[in-house]
PDB file of C-alpha atoms and ligand atoms in Angstrom:
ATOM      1  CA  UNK A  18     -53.996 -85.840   9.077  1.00 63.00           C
ATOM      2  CA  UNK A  19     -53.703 -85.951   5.238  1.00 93.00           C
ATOM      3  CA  UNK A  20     -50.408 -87.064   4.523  1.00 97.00           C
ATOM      4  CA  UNK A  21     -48.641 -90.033   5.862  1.00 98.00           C
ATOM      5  CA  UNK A  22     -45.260 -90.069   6.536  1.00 98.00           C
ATOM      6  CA  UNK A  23     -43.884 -93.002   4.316  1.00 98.00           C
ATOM      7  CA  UNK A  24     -40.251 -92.588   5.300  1.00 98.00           C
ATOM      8  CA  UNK A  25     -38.410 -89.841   7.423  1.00 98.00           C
ATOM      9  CA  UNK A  26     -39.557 -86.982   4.998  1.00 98.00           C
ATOM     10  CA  UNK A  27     -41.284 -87.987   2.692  1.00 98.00           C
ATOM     11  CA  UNK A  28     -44.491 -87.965   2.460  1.00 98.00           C
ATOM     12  CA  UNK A  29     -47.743 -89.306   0.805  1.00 98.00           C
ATOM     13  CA  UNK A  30     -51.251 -87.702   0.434  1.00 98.00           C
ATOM     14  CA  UNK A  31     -53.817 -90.373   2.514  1.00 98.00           C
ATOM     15  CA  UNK A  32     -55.796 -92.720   0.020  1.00 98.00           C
ATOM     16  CA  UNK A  33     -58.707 -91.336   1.716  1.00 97.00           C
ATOM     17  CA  UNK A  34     -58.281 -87.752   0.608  1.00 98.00           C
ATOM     18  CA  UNK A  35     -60.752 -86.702  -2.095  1.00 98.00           C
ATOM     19  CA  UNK A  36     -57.275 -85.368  -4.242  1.00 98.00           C
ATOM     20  CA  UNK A  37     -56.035 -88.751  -3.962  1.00 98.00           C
ATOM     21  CA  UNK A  38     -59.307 -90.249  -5.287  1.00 98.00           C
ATOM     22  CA  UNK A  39     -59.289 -88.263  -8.289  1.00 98.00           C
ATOM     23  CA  UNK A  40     -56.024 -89.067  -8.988  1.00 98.00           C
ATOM     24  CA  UNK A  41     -56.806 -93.235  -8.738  1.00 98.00           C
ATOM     25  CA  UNK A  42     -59.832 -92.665 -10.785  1.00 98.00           C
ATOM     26  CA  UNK A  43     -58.263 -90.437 -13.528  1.00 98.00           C
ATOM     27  CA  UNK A  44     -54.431 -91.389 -14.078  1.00 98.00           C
ATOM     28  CA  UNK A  45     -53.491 -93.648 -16.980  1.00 98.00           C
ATOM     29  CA  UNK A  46     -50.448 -95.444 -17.976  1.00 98.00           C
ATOM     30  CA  UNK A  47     -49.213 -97.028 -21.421  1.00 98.00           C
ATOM     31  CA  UNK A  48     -47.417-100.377 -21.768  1.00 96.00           C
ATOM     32  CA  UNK A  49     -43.805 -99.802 -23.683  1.00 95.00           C
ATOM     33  CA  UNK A  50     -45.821-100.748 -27.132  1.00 93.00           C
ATOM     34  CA  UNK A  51     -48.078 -97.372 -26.857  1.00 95.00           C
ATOM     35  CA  UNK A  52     -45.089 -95.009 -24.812  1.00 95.00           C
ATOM     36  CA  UNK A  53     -42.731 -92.780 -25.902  1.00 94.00           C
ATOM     37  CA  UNK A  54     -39.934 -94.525 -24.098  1.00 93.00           C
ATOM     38  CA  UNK A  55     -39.801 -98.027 -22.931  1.00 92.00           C
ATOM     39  CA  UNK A  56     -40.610 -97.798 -19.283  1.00 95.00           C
ATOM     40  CA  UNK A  57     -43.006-100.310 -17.410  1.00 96.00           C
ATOM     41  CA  UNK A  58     -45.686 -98.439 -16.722  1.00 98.00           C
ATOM     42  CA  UNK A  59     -45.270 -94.562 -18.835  1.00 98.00           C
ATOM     43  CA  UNK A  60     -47.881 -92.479 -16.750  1.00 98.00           C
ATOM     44  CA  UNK A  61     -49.476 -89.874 -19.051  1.00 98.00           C
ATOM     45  CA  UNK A  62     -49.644 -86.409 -17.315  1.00 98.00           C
ATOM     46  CA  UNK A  63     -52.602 -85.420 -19.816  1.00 98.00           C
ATOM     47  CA  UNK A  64     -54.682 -87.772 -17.867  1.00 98.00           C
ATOM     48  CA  UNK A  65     -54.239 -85.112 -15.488  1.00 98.00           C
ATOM     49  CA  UNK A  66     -54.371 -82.125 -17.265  1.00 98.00           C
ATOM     50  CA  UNK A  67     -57.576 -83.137 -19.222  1.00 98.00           C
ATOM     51  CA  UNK A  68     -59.604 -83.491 -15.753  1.00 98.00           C
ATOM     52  CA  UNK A  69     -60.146 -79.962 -14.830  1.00 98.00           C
ATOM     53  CA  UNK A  70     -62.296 -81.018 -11.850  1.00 98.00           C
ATOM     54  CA  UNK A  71     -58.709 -82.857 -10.505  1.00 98.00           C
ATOM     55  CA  UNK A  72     -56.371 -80.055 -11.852  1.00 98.00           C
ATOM     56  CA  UNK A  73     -58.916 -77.283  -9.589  1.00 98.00           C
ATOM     57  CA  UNK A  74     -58.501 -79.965  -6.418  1.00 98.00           C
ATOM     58  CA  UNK A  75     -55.065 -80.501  -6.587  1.00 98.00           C
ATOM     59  CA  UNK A  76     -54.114 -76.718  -6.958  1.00 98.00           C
ATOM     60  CA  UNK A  77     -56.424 -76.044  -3.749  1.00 98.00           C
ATOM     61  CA  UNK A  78     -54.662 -78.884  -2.210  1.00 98.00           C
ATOM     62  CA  UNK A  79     -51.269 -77.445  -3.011  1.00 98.00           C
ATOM     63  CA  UNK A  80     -52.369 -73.638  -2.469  1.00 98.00           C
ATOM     64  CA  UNK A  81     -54.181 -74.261   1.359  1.00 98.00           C
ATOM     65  CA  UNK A  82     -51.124 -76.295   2.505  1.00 98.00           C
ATOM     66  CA  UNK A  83     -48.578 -73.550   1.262  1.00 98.00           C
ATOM     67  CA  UNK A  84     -51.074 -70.550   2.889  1.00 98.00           C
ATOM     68  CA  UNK A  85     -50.720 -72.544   5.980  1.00 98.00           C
ATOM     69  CA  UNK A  86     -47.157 -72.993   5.956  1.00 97.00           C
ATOM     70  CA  UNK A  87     -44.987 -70.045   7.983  1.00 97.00           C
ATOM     71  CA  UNK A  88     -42.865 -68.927   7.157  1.00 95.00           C
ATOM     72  CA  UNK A  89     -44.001 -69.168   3.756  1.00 97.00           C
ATOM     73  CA  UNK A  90     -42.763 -70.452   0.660  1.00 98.00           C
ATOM     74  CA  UNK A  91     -41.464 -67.187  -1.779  1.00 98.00           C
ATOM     75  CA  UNK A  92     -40.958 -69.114  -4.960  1.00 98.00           C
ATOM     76  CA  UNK A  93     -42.168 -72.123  -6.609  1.00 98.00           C
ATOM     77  CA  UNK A  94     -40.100 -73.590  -9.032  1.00 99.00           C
ATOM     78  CA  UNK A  95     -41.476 -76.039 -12.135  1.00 98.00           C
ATOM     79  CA  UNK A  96     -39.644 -78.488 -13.678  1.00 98.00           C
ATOM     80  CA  UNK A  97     -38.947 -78.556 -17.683  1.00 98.00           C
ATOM     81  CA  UNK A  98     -41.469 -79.490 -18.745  1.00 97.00           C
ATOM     82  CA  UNK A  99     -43.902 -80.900 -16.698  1.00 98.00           C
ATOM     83  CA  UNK A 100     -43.867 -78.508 -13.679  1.00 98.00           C
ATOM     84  CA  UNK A 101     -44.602 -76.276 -16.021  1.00 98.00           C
ATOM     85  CA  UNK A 102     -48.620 -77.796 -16.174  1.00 98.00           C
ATOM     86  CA  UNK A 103     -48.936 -77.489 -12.180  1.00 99.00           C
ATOM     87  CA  UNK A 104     -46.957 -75.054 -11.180  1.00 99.00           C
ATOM     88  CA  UNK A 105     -47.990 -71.948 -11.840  1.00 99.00           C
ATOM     89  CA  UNK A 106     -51.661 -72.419 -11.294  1.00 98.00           C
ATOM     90  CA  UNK A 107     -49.962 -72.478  -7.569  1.00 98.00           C
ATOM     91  CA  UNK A 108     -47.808 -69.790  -7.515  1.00 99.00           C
ATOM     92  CA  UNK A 109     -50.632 -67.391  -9.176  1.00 98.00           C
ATOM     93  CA  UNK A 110     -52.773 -67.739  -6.269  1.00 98.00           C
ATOM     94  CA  UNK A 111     -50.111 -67.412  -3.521  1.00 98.00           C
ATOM     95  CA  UNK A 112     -49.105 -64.571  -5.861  1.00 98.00           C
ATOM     96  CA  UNK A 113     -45.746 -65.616  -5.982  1.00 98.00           C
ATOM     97  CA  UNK A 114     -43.236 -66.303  -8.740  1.00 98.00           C
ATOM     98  CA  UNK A 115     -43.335 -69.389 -10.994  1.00 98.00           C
ATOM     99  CA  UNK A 116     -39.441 -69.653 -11.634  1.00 98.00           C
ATOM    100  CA  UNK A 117     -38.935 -72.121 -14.784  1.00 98.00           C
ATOM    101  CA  UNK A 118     -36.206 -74.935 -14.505  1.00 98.00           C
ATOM    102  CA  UNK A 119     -34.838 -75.320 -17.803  1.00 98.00           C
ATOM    103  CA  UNK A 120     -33.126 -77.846 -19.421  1.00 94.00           C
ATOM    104  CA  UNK A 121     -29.910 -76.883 -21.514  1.00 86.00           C
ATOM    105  CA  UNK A 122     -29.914 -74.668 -23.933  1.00 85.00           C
ATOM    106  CA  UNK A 123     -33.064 -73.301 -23.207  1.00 92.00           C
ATOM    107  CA  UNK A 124     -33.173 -70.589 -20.404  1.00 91.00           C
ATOM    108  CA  UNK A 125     -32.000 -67.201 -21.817  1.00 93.00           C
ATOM    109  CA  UNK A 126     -30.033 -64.871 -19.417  1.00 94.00           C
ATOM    110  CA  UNK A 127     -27.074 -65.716 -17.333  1.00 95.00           C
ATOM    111  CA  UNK A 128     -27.746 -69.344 -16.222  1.00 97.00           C
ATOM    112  CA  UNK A 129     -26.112 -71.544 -12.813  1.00 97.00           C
ATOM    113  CA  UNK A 130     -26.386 -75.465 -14.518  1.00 97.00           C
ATOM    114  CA  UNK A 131     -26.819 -78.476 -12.374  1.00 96.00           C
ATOM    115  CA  UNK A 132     -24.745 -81.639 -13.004  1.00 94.00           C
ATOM    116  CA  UNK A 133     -25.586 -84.176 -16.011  1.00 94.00           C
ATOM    117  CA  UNK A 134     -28.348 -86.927 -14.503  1.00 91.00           C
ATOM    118  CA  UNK A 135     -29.798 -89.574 -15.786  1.00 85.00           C
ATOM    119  CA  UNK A 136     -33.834 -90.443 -15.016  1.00 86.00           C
ATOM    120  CA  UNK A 137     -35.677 -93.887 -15.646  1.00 82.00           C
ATOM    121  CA  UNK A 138     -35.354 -94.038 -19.093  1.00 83.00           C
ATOM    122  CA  UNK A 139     -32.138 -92.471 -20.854  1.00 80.00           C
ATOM    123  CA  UNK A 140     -32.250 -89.756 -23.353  1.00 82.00           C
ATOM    124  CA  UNK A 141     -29.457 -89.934 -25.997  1.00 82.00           C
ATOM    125  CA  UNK A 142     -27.224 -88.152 -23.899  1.00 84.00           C
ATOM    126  CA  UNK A 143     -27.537 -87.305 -19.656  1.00 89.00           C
ATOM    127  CA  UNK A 144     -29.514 -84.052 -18.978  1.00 92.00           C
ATOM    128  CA  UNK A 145     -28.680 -80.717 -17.842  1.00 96.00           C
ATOM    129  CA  UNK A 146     -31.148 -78.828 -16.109  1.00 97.00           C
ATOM    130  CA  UNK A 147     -30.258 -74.636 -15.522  1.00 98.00           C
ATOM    131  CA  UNK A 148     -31.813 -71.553 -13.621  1.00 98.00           C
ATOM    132  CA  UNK A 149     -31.067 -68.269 -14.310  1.00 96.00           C
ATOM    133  CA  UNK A 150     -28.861 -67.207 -11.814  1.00 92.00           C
ATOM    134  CA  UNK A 151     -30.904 -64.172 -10.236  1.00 95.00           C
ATOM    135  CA  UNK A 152     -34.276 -65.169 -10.164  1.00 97.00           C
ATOM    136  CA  UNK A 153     -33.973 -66.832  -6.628  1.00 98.00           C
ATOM    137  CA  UNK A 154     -31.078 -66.160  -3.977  1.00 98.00           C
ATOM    138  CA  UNK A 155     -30.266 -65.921   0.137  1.00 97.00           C
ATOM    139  CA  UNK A 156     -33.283 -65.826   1.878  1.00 97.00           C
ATOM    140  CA  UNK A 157     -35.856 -67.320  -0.920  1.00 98.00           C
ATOM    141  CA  UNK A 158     -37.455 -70.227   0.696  1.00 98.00           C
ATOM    142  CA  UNK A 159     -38.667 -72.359  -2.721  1.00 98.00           C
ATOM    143  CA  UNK A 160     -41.172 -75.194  -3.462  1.00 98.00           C
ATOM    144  CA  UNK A 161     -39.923 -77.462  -6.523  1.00 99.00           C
ATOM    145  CA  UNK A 162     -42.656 -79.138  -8.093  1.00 99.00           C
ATOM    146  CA  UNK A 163     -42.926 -81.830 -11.324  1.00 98.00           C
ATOM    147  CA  UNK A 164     -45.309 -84.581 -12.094  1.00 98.00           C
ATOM    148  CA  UNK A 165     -43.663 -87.604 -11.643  1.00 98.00           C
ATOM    149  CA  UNK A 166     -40.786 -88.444  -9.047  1.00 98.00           C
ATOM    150  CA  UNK A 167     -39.049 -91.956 -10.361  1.00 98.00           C
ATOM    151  CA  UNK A 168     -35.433 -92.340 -10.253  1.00 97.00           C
ATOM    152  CA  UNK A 169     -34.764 -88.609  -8.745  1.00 97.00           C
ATOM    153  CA  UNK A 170     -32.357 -87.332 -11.171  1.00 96.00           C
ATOM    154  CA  UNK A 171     -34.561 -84.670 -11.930  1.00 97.00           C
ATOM    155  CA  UNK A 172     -35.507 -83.688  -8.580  1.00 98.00           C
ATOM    156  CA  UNK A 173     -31.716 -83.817  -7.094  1.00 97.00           C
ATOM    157  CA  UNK A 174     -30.329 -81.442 -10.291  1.00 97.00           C
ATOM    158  CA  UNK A 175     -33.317 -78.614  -8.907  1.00 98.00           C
ATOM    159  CA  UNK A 176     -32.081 -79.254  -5.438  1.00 98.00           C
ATOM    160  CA  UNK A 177     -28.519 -78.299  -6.608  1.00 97.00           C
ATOM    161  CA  UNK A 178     -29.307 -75.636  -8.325  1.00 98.00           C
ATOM    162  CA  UNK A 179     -31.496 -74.379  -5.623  1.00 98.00           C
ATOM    163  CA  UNK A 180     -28.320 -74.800  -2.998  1.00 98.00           C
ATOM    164  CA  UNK A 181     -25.895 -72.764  -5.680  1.00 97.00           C
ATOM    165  CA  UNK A 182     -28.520 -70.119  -5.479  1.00 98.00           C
ATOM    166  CA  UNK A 183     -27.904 -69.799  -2.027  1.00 98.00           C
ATOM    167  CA  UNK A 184     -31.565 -70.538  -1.295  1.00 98.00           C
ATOM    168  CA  UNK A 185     -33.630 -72.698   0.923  1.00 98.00           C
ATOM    169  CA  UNK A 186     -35.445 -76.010  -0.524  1.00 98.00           C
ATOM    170  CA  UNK A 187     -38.577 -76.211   1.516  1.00 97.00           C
ATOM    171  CA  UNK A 188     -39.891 -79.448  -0.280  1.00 98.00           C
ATOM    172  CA  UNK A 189     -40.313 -81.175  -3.372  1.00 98.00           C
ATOM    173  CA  UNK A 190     -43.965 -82.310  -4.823  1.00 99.00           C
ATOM    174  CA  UNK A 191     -44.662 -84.479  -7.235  1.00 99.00           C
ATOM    175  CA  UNK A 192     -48.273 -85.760  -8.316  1.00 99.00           C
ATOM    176  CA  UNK A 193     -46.656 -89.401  -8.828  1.00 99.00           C
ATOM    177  CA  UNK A 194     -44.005 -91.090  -7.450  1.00 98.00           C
ATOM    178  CA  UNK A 195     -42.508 -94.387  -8.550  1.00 98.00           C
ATOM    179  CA  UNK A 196     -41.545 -95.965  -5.266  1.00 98.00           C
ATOM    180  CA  UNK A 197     -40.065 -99.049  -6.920  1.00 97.00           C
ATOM    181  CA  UNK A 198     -37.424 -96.369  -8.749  1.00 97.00           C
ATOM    182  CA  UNK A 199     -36.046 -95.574  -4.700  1.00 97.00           C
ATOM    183  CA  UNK A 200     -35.687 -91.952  -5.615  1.00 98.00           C
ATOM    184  CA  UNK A 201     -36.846 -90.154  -2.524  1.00 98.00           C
ATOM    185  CA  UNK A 202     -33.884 -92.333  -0.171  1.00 98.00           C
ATOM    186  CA  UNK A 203     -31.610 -91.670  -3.721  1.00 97.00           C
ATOM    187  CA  UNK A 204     -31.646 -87.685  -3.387  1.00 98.00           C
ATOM    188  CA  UNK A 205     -32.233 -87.997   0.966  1.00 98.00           C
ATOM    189  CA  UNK A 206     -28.836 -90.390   1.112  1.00 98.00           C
ATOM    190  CA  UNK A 207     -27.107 -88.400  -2.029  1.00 96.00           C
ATOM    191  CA  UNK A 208     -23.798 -86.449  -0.851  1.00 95.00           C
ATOM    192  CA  UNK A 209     -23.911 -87.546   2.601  1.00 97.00           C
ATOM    193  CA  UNK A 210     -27.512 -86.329   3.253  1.00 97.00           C
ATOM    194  CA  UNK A 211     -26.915 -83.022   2.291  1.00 97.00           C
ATOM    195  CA  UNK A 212     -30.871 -83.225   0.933  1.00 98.00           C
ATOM    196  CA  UNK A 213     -32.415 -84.872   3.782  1.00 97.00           C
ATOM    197  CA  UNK A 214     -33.531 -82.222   5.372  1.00 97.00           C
ATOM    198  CA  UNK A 215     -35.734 -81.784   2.180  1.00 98.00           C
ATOM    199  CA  UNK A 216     -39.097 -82.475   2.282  1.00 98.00           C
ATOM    200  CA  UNK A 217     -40.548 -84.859  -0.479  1.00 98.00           C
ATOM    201  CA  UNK A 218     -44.088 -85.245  -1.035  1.00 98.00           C
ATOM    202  CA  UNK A 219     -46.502 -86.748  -3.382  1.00 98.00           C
ATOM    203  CA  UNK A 220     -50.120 -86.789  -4.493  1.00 98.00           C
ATOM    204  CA  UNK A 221     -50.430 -90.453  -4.923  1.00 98.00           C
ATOM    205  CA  UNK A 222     -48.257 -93.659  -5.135  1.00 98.00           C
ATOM    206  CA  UNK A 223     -47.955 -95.275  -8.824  1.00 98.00           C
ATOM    207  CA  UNK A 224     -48.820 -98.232  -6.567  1.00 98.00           C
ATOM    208  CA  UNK A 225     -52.103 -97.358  -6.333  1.00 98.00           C
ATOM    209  CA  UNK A 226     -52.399 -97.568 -10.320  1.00 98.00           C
ATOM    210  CA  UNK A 227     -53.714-100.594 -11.440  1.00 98.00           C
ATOM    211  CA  UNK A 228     -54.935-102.586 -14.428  1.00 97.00           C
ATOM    212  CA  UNK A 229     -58.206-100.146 -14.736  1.00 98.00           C
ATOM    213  CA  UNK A 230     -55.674 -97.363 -15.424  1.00 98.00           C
ATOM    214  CA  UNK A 231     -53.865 -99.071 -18.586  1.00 98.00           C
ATOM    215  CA  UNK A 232     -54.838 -96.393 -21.660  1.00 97.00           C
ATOM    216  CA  UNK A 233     -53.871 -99.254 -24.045  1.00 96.00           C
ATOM    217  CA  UNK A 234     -56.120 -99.959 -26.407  1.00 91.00           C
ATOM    218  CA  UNK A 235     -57.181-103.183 -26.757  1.00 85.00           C
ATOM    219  CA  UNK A 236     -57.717-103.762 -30.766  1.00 87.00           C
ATOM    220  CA  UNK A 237     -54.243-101.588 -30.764  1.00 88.00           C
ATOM    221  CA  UNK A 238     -52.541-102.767 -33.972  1.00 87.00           C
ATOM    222  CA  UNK A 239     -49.846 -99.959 -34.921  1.00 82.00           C
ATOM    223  CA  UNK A 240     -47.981 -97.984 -36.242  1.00 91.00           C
ATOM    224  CA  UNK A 241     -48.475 -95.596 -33.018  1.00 94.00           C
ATOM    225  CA  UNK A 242     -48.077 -92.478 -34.729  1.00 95.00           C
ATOM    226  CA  UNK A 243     -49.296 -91.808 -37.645  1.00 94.00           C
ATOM    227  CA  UNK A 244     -48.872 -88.476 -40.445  1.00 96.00           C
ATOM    228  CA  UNK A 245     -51.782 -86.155 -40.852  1.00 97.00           C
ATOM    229  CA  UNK A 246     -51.984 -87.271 -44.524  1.00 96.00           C
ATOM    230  CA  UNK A 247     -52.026 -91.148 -43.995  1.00 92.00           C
ATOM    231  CA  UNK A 248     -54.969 -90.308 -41.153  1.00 93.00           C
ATOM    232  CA  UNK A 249     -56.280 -88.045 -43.772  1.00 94.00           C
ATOM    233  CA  UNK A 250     -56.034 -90.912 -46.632  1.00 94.00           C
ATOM    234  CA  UNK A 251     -57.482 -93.679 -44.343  1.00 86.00           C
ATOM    235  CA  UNK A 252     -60.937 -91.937 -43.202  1.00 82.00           C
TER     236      UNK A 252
HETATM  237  C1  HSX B 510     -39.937 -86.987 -16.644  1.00 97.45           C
HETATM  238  O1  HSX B 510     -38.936 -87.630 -15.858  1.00 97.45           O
HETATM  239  C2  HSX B 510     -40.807 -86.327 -15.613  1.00 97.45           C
HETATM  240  O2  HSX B 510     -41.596 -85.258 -16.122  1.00 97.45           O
HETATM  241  C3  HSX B 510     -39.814 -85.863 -14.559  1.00 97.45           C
HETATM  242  O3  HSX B 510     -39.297 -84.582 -14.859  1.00 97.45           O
HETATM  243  C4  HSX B 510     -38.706 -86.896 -14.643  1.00 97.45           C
HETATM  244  C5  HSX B 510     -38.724 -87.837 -13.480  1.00 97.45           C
HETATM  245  O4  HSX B 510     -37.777 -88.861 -13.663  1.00 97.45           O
HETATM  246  P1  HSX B 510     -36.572 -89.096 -12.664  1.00 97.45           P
HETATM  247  O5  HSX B 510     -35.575 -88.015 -12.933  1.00 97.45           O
HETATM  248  O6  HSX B 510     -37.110 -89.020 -11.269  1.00 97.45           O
HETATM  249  O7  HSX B 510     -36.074 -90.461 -13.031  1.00 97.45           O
HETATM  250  O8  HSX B 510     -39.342 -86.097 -17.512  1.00 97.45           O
HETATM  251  N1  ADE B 511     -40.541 -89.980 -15.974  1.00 97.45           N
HETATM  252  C1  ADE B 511     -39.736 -90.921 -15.476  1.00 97.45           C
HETATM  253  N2  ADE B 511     -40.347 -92.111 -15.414  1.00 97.45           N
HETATM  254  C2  ADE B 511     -41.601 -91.920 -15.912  1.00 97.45           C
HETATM  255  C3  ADE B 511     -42.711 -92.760 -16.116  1.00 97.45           C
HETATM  256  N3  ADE B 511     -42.687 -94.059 -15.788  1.00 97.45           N
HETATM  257  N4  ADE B 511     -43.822 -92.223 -16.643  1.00 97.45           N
HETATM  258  C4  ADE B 511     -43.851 -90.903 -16.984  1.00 97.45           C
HETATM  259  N5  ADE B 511     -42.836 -90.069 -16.790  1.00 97.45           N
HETATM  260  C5  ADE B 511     -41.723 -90.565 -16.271  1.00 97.45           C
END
């Protein structure tokens, strides 16, 4: 078997899987001094994205479990802005639709809009994520997928959505999840387990991060970001 179950429905890929591996070897994470936001441990998706060899094995991961699965997913739907990197790599091969998850103010069309949420670090004001209202309906059985899983904020606004769409959630997957952050019991517990039925699944546990994956630099002195003509001036 390659996925443990963690908790009632949720589920991790075993360490032992070669995906998993990849993912140990590859990830990195930035102290709050070299993130964008001031989180613990910020993991950097483009750690990800700039390993094709573990972008090609987690999309024939993702792609042999959904073949296998009956009936079979009809959608997959990618979270601003992040699912957008994973998800329709997946969706091409099961040729099936990528359906885009927007955040406000960014979907054209006629649009269904979840409620505000917050995730582990706040932006100025709570989010807003929207679908457009036809692209999924009764009898669409969807797969939601993003790259991290921390608080769940994210995660529960798709599964809202996907419930005022009168569709089915099938599951959730995430490459990362932040098990400290308690999001998978936050969206199975939210509204009286409406959600539990969901399943949640991830590649690998931030857990299994360690020191070897910090992308700090050591002789790291600042500013972090720096204009084209200062870089330009300096060299
Ligand atoms: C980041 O935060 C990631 O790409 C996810 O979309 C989201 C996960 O955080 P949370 O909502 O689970 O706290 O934007
Ligand atoms: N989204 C929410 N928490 C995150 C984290 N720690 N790293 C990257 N993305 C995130």
């Amino acid at each position: 078997m390659s996925w443990k179950e963690v908790a009632p429905n949720v589920f991790l890929l075993d360490e032992c899987n070669s995906v998993s591996q990849l993912l140990k070897m590859k990830y990195r994470w930035y102290s709050p001094k070299l993130s964008p936001r001031n989180v613990p441990r910020f993991a950097d998706v483009s750690s990800v994205t700039e390993s094709p060899e573990t972008m090609k094995a987690l999309r024939d991961l993702l792609v042999e479990r959904y073949r296998a699965m009956s009936p079979a997913p009809t959608h997959i739907l990618g979270f601003d802005a992040r699912g957008f990197l994973f998800g329709p790599m997946i969706a091409v091969e099961l040729g099936i639709p990528f359906v885009l998850l927007r955040k406000a103010d960014k979907n054209p069309g006629r649009l269904i809009r979840s409620e505000p949420y917050d995730k582990e670090y706040q932006e100025a004001a709570p989010e807003v994520m929207t679908i457009r209202y036809d692209s999924i309906g009764k009898g669409s059985r969807v797969v939601l997928i993003d790259d991290v899983l921390a608080t769940g904020g994210t995660a529960l606004s798709g599964l809202q959505l996907v419930e005022a769409c009168g569709a089915e959630a099938i599951e959730m997957v995430v490459i990362l999840s932040i098990p400290f952050l308690k999001g998978a019991s936050m969206i199975h517990s939210t509204a009286n387990g409406r959600y539990k039925a969901v399943k949640l699944i991830s590649l690998i546990s931030e857990d299994a991060l360690g020191e070897e994956n910090c992308g700090d630099s050591e002789d790291f002195v600042g500013p972090r970001v720096m204009s084209c003509s200062d870089v330009l001036a300096k060299n």
